Short mmCIF file of C-alpha atoms and ligand atoms in Angstrom, two decimals:
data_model
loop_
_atom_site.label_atom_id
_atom_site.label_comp_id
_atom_site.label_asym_id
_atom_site.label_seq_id
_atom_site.Cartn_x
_atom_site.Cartn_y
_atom_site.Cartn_z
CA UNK A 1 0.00 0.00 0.00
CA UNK A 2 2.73 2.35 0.98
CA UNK A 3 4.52 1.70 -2.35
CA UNK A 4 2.04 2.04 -4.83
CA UNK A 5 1.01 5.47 -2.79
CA UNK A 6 4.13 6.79 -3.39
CA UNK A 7 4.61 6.05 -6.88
CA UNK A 8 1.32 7.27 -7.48
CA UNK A 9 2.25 10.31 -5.64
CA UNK A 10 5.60 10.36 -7.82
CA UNK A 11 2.98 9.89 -10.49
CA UNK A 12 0.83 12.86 -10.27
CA UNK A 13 2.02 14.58 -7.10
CA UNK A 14 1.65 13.84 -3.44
CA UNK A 15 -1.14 16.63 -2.53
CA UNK A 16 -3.07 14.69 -5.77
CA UNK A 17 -3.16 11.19 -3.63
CA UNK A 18 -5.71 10.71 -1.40
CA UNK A 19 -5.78 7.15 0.64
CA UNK A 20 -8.15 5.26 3.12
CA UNK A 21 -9.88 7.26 4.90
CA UNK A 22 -8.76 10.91 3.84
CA UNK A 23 -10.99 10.38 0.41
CA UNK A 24 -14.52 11.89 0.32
CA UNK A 25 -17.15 9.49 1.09
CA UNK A 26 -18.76 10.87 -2.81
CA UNK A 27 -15.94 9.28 -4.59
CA UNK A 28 -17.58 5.61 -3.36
CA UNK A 29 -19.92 6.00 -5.93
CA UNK A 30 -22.63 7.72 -8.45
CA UNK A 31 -26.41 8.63 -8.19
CA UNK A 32 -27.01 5.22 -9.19
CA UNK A 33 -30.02 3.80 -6.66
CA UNK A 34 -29.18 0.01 -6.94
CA UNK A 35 -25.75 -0.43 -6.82
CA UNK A 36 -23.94 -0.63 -3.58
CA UNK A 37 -21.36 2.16 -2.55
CA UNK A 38 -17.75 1.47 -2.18
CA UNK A 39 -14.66 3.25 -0.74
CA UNK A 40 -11.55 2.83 -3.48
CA UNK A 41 -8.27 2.26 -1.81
CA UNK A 42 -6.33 5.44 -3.46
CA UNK A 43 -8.06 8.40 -5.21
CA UNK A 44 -5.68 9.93 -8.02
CA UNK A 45 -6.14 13.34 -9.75
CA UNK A 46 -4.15 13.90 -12.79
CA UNK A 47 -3.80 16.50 -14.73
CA UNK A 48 -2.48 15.45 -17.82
CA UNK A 49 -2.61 12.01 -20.21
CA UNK A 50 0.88 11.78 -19.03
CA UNK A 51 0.40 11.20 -15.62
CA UNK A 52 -3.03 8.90 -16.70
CA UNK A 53 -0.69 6.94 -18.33
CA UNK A 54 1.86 6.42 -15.71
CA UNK A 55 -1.32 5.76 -13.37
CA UNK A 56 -2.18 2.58 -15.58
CA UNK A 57 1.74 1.26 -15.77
CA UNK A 58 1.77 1.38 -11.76
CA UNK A 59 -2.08 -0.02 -11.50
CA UNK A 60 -0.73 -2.66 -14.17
CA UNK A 61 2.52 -3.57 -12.64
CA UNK A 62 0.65 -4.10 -9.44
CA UNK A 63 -2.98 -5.74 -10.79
CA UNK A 64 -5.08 -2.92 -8.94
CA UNK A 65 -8.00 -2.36 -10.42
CA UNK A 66 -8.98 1.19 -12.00
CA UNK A 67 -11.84 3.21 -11.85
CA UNK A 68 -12.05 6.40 -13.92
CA UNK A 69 -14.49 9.23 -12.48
CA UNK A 70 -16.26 12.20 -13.88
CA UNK A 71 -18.97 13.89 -11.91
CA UNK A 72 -20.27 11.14 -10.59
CA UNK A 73 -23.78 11.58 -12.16
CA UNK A 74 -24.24 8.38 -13.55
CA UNK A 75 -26.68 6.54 -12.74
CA UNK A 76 -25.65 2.76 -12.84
CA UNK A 77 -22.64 2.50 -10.78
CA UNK A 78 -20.47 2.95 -13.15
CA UNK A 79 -17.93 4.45 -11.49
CA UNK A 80 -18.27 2.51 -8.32
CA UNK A 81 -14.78 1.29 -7.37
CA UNK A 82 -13.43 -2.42 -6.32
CA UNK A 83 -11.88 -2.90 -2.83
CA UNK A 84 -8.33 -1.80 -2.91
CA UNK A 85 -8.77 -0.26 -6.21
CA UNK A 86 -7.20 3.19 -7.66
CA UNK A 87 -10.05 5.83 -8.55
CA UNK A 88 -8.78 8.25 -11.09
CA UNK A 89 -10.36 11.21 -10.68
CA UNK A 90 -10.57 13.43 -13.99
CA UNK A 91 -11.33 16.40 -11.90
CA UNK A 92 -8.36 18.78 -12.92
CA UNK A 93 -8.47 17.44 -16.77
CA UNK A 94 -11.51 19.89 -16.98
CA UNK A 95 -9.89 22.09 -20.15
CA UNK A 96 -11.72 23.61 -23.06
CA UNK A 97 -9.10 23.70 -24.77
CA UNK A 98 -10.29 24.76 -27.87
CA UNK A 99 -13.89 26.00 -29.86
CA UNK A 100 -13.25 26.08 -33.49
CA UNK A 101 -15.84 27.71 -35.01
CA UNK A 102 -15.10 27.28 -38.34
CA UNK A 103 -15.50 23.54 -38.25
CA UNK A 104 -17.78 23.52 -35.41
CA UNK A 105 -15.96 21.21 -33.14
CA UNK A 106 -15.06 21.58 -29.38
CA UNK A 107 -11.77 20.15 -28.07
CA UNK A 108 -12.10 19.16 -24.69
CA UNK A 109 -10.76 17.34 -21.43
CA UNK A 110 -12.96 14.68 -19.96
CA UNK A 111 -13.67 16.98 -16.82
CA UNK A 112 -15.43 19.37 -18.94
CA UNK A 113 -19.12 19.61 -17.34
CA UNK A 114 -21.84 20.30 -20.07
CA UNK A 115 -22.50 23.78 -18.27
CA UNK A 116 -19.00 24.49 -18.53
CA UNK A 117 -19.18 23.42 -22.82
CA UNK A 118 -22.71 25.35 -23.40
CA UNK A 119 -21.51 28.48 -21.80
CA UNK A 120 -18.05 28.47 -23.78
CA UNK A 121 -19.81 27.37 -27.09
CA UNK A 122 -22.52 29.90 -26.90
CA UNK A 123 -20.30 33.23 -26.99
CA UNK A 124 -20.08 31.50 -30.72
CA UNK A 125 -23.59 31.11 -31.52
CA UNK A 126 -22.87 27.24 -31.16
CA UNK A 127 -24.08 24.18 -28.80
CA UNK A 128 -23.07 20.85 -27.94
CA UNK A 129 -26.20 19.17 -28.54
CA UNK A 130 -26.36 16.48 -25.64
CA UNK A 131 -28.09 18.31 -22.97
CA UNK A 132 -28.75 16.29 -19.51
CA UNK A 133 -30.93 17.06 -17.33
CA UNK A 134 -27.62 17.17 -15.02
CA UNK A 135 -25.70 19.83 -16.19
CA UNK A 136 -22.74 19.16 -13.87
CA UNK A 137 -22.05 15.37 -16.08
CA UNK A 138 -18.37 15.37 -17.25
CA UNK A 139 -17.95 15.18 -21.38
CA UNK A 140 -16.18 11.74 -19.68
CA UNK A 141 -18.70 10.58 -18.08
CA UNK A 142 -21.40 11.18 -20.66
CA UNK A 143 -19.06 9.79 -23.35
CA UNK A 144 -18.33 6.60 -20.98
CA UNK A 145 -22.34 5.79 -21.20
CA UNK A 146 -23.10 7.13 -24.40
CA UNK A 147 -25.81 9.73 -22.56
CA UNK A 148 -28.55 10.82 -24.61
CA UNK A 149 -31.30 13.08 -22.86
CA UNK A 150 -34.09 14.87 -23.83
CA UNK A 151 -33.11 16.28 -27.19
CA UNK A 152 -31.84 13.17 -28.66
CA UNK A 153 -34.74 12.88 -30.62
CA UNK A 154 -34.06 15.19 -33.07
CA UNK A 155 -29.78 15.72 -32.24
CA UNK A 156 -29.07 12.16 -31.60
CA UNK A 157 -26.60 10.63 -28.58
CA UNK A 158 -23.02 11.46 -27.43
CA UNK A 159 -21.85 8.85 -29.98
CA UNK A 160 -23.62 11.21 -32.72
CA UNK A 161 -20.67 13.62 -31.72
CA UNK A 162 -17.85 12.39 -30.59
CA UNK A 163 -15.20 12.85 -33.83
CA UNK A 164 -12.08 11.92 -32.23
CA UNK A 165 -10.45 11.14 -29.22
CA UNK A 166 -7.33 10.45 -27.39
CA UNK A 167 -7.08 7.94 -24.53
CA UNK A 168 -4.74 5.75 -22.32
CA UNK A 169 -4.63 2.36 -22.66
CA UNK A 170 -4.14 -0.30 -19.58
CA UNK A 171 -0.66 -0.32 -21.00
CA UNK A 172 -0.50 3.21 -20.60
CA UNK A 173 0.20 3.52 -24.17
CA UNK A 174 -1.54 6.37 -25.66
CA UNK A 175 -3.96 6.09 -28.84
CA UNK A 176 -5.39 9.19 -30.99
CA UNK A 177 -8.45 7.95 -33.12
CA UNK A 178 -10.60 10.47 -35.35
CA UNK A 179 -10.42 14.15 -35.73
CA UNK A 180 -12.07 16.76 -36.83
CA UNK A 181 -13.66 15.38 -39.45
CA UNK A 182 -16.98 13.81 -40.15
CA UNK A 183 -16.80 10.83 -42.72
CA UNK A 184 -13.91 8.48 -41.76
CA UNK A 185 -13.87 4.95 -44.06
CA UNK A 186 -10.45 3.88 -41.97
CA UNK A 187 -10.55 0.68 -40.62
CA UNK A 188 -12.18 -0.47 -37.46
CA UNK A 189 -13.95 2.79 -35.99
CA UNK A 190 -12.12 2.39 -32.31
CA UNK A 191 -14.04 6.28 -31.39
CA UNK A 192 -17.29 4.60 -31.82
CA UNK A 193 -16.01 1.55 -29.83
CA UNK A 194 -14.69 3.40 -26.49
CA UNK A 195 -17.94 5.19 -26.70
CA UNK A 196 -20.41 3.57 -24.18
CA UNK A 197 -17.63 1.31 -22.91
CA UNK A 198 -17.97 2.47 -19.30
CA UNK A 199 -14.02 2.68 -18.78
CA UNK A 200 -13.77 -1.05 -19.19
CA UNK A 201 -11.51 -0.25 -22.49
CA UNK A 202 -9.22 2.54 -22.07
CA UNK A 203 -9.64 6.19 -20.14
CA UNK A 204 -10.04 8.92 -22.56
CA UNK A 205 -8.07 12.12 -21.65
CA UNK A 206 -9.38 14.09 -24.59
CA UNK A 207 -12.73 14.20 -27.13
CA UNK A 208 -13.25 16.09 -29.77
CA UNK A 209 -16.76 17.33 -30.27
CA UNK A 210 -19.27 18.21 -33.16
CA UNK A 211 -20.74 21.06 -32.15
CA UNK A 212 -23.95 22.79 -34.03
CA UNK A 213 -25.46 25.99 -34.22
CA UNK A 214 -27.35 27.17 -31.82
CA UNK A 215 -31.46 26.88 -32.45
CA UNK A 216 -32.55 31.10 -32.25
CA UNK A 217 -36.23 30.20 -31.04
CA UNK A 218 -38.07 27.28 -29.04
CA UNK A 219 -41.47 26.71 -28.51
CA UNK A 220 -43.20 23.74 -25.94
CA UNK A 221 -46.43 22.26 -27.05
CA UNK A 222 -48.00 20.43 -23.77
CA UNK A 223 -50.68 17.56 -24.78
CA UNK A 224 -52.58 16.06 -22.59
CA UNK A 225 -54.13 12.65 -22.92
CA UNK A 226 -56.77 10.67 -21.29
CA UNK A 227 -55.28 7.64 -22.24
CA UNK A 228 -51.75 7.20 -22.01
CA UNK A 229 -52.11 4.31 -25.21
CA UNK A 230 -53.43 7.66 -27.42
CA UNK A 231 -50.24 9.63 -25.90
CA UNK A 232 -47.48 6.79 -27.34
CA UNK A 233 -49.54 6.36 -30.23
CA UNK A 234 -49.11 9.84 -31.43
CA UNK A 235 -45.58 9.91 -31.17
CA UNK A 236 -44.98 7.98 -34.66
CA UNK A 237 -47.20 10.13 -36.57
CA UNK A 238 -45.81 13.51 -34.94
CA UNK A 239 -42.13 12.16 -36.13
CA UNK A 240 -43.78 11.67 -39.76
CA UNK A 241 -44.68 14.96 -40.39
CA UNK A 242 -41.40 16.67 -40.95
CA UNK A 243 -41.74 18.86 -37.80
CA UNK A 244 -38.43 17.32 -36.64
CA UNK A 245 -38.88 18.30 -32.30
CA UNK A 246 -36.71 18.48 -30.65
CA UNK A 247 -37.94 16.96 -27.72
CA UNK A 248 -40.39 14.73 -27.33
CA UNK A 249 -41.04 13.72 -23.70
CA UNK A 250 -43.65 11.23 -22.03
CA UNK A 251 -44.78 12.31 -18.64
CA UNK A 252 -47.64 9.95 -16.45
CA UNK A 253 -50.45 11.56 -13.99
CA UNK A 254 -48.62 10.57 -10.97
CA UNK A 255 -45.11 11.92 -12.46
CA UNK A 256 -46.77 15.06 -13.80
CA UNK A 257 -48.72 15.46 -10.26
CA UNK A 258 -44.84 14.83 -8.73
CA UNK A 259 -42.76 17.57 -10.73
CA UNK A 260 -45.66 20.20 -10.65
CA UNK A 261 -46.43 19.62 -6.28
CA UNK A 262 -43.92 21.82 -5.05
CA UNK A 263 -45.22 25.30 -7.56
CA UNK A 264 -47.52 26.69 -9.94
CA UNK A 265 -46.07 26.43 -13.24
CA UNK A 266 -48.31 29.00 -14.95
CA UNK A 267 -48.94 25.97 -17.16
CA UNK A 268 -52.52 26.90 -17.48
CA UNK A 269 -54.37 23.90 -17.56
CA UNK A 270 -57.76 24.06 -16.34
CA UNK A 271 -59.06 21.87 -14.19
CA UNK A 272 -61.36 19.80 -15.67
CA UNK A 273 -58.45 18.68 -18.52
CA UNK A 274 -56.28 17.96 -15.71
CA UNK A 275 -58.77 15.75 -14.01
CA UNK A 276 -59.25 13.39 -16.90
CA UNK A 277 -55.91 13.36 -17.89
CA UNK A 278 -53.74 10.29 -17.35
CA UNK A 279 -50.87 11.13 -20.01
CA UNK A 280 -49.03 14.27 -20.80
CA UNK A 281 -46.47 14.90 -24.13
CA UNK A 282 -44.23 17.74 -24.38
CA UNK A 283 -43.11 18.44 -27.42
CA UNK A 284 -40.37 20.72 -28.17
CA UNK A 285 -39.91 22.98 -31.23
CA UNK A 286 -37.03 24.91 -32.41
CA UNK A 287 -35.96 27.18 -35.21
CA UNK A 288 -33.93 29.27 -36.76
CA UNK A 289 -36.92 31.10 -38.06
CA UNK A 290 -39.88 32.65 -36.03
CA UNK A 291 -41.77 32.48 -38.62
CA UNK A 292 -41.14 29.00 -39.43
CA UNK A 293 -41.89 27.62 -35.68
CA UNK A 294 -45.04 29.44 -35.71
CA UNK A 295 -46.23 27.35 -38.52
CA UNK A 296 -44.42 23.94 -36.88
CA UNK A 297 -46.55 24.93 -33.27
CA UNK A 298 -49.69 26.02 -35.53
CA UNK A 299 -48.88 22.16 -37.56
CA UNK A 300 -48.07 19.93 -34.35
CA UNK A 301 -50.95 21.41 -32.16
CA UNK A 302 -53.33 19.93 -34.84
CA UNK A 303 -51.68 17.19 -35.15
CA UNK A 304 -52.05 16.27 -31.31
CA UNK A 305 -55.47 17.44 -31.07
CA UNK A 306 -56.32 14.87 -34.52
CA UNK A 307 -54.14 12.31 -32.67
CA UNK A 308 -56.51 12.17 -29.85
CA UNK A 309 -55.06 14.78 -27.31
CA UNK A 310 -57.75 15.99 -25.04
CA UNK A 311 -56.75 19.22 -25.15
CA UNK A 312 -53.15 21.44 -26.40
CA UNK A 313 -51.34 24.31 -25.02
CA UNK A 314 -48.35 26.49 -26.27
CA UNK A 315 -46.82 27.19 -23.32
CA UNK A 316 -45.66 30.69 -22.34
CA UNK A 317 -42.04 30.89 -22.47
CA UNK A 318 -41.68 30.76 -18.50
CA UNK A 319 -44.01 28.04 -17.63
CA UNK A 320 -42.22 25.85 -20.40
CA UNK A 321 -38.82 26.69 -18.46
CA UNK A 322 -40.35 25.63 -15.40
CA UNK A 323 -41.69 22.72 -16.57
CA UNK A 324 -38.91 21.28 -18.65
CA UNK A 325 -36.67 21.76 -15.48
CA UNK A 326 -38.83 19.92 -13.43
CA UNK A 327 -39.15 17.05 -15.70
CA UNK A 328 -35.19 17.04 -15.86
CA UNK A 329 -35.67 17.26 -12.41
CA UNK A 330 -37.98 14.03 -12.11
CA UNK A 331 -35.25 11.63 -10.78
CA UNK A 332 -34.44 13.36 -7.93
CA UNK A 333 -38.83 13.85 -7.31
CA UNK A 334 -38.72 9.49 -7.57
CA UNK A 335 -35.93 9.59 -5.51
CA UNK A 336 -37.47 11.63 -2.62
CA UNK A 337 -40.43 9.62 -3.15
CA UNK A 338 -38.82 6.89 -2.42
CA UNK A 339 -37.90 4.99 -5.30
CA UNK A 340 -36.39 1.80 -5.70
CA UNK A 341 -34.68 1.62 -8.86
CA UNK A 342 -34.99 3.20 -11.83
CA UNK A 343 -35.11 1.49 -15.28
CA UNK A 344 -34.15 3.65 -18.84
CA UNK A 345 -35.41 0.56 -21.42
CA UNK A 346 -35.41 1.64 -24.86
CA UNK A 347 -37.78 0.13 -27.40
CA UNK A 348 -38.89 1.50 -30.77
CA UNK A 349 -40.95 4.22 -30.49
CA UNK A 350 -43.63 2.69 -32.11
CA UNK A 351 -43.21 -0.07 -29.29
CA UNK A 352 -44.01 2.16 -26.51
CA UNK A 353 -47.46 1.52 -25.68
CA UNK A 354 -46.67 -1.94 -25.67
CA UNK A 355 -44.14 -1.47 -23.56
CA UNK A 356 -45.99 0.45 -21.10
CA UNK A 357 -48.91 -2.35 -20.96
CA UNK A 358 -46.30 -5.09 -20.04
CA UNK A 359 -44.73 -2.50 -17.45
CA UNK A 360 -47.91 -2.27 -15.76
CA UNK A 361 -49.08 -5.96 -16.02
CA UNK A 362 -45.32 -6.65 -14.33
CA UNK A 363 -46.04 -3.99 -11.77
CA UNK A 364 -49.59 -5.60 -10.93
CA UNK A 365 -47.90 -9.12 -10.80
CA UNK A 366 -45.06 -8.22 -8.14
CA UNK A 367 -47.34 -6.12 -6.26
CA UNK A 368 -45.17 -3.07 -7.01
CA UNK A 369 -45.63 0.77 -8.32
CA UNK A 370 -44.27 1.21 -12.03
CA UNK A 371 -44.53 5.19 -12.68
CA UNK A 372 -42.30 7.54 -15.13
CA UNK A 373 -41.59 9.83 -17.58
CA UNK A 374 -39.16 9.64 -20.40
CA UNK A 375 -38.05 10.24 -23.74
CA UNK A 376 -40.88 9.20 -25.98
CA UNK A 377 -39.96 10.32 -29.10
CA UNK A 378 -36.69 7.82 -28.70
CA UNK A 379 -38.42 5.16 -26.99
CA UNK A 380 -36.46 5.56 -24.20
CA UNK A 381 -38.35 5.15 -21.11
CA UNK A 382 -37.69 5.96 -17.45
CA UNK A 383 -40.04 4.10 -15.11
CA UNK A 384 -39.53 4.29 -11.82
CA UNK A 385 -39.71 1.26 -9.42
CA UNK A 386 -41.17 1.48 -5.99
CA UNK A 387 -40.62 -2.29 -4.53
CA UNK A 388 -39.18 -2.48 -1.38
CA UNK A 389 -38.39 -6.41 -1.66
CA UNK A 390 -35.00 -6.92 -3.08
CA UNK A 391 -36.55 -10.21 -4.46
CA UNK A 392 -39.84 -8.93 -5.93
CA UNK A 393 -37.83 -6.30 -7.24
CA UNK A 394 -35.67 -8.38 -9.10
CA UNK A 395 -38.41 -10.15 -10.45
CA UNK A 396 -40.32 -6.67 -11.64
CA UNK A 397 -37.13 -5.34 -13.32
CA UNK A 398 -36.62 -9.30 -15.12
CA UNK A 399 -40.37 -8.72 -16.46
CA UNK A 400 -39.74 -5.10 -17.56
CA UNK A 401 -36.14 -6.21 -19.09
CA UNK A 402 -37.64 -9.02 -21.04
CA UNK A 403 -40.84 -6.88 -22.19
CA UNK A 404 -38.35 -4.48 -23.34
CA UNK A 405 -36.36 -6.95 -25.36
CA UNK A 406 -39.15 -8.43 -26.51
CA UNK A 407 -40.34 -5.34 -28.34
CA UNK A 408 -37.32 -5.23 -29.95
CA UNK A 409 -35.24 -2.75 -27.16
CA UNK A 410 -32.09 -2.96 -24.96
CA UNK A 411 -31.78 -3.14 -21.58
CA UNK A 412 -30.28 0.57 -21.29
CA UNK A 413 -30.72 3.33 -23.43
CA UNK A 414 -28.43 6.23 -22.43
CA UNK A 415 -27.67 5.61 -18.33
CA UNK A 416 -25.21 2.53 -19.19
CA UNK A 417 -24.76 -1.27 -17.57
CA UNK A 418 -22.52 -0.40 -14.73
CA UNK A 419 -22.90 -2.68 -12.07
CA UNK A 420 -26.40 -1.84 -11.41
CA UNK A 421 -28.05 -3.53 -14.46
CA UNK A 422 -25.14 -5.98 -15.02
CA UNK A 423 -27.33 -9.49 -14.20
CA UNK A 424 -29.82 -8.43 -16.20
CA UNK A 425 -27.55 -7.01 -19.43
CA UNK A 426 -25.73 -10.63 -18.96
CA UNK A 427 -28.82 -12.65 -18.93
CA UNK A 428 -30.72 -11.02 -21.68
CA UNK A 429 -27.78 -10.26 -24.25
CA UNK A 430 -26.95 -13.30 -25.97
CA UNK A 431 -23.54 -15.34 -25.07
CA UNK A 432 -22.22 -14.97 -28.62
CA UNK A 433 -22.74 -11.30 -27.80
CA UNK A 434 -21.15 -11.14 -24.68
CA UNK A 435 -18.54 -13.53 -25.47
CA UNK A 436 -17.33 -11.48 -28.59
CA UNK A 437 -17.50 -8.67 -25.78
CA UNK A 438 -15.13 -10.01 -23.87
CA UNK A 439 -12.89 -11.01 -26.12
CA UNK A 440 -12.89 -6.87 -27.49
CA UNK A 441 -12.15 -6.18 -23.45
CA UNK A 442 -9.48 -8.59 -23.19
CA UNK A 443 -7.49 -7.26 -26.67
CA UNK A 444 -7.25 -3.75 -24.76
CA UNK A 445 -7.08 -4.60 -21.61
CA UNK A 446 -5.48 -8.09 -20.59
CA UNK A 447 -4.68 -7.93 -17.61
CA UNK A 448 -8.08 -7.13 -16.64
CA UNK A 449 -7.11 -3.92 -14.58
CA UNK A 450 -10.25 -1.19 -15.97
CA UNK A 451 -13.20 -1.30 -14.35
CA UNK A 452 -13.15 -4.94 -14.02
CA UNK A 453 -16.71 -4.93 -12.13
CA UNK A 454 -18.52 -3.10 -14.84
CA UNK A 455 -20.45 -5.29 -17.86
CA UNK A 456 -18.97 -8.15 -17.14
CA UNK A 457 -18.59 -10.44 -14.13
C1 LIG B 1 -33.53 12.05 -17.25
O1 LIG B 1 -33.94 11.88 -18.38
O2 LIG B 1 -34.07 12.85 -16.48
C2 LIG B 1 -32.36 11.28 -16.79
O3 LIG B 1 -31.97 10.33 -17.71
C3 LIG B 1 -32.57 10.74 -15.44
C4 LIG B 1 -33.78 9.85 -15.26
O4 LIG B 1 -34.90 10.33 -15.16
O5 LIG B 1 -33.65 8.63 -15.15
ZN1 LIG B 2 -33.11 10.45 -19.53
#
């Protein structure tokens, strides 16, 4: 213990060690609400891929395991660490270090939070596209689960713009892969690869980001639904149309009646529409043109009100604020209403309603609450669990997992595997799958030092 501390300190400077019980009891894990917490052993912060790199050699000379660290938003334990293991903290790798405007790409350390990027990129007129409903996630992190959010609808995931980057190896060998370019036909794309690999594969200590401009006006449509099958079955049609939203969010009665308790949103809904209403969509519009969104709104509020919506409402510019920041708020509501576990299944959108039928017949079954919001016009669902029996619970998420594949989805669309959803990923993905999976971990990492806990058993 007293070795490795010191070449780690040698590594990336003593006041940049932390050990045993001097490291901050957040560093034992993410917002994850299934997987259990855990101390690491040694906390490093480096500050360059230099010193990542000489991190690795001493964690690979040794065989301690390594767990790389962003914010610590995630929400699947993916950054939990192993007993005895080395967290690497990318903390003080938090760098714009460059917007080019002319290309539209952002060069970045993985400590960047997506506050950090927007602010920078919009004294350009650009964005980074990926916005979270946690603004403090690291470019890291979000790269490490592919995160998607709210607006991937119409922008797409983190993979959708991540050009380039360089990262360490387990070796500590250091590998630059893309650039700023968009088309690459160059062999094996290893961006896409690290992408979504939850630090099992290498640490990246760089990305470089496709950036876009900046939408000049937004409108939210709210729809409300007596019938949460009309809601899911409107989101197809409203893709059709060419309106391209940017947003396209699910939100159930007891959700809605969750993110709205605390104030009134000015959303003006009278009564009697909220009393029948079991479904809500909120549909996001944006433009470069005024003109142009006026006729989108005009376009998609038919459209909803044809597609069964009980009733449609532009909403005024601060009750749409409001409201989308209280849905992005809606994990932490579930949380402080005590759920379980949360669940981000991903099926076609056109899936969705079947989706939500299983979800409750599973719920009914185990005797458990299945509630939620999510990112309809993706398919990407989050339904909250409220089961206190670890077994029951289990047996709710194995129905919802299985209803999920069996609609042709994934166990995870944008929070990741981590540790928290591991059983299930490993039961439901196919051996040749996981196998070949392996096999990809073990050709960049073989002696099995990165996040060794994470996908795989
Ligand atoms: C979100 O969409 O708000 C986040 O993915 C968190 C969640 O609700 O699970
Ligand atoms: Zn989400």
């Amino acid at each position: 213990m007293a070795d490795t501390e010191a070449l780690l300190a040698d590594a990336v400077g003593a006041r940049h060690v932390l050990t045993g019980a001097d490291i901050p009891a957040e560093y034992a894990g993410d917002e994850s609400l299934a997987a259990t917490r855990q101390a690491p052993a040694y906390l490093a912060r480096p500050a360059t891929a230099a010193e990542v790199a000489d991190v690795l050699r001493i964690a690979g000379k040794a065989g301690i395991p390594v767990t790389a660290r962003g914010s610590g938003t995630g929400m699947s334990g993916g950054c939990v660490p192993r007993p005895g293991g080395i967290t690497v903290s990318f903390e003080r790798m938090n760098r714009i270090v460059e917007v080019d405007a002319v290309n539209h790409v952002a060069v970045v350390q993985p400590g960047v939070t997506l506050d950090a990027l927007d602010r920078q990129t919009a004294e350009h007129g650009l964005c980074y596209p990926v916005r979270l409903g946690e603004p403090t996630a690291s470019v890291g992190g979000t790269i490490a689960t592919n995160a998607g959010g709210m607006y991937a609808v119409r922008h797409g995931v983190t993979r959708h713009h991540v050009l380039g980057v360089e990262a360490v190896l387990a070796s500590g060998e250091v590998v630059r892969t893309g650039g700023k370019y968009i088309k690459t036909s160059t062999g094996y794309d290893l961006t896409q690869l690290l992408v979504g690999s939850e630090g099992t594969l290498a640490l990246v200590t760089e990305a470089t980001l496709r950036l876009r401009p900046r939408a000049g006006h937004t409108t939210t449509v709210l729809a409300a639904f007596t019938s949460p099958e009309d809601a899911f079955r409107a989101v197809p049609p409203l893709a059709a149309e060419g309106l391209d939203p940017a947003a396209v969010e699910y939100v159930d009665l007891l959700a809605m009646a969750a993110i709205t308790e605390d104030q009134d949103m000015g959303l003006g809904i009278p009564d009697s529409v909220r009393r029948d209403a079991l479904a809500y969509l909120l549909v996001v519009l944006e433009n470069h043109s005024a003109r142009r969104l006026e006729e989108d709104v005009e376009t998609a509020g038919g459209q909803l009100l044809d597609l069964g919506a009980a009733d449609v409402f532009v909403l005024p510019t601060a009750a749409a604020r409001k409201l989308t920041e209280a849905r992005e708020r809606a994990f932490w509501t579930a949380k402080a209403a005590g759920a379980d576990d949360i669940v981000d299944i991903v099926v076609p959108r056109g899936e969705l309603h079947g989706l939500l039928a299983a979800a409750h017949a599973a719920a009914e079954y185990t005797g458990s609450l299945v509630t939620g919001c999510g990112h309809a016009g993706d398919g990407n669902v989050h339904l909250s669990v409220f089961q206190p029996d670890p077994i029951r619970r289990e047996e709710v998420l194995r129905r919802l997992f299985r209803a999920g594949l069996a609609r042709g989805g994934t166990v995870s669309g944008e929070h990741g595997i981590g540790r928290a959803k591991k059983p299930y990923f490993l039961n439901l993905a196919g051996p040749v799958k996981v196998e070949l999976m392996r096999r990809i971990k073990h050709a960049f990492d073989p002696g099995g030092i990165l996040n060794p806990d994470v996908l795989f058993d």
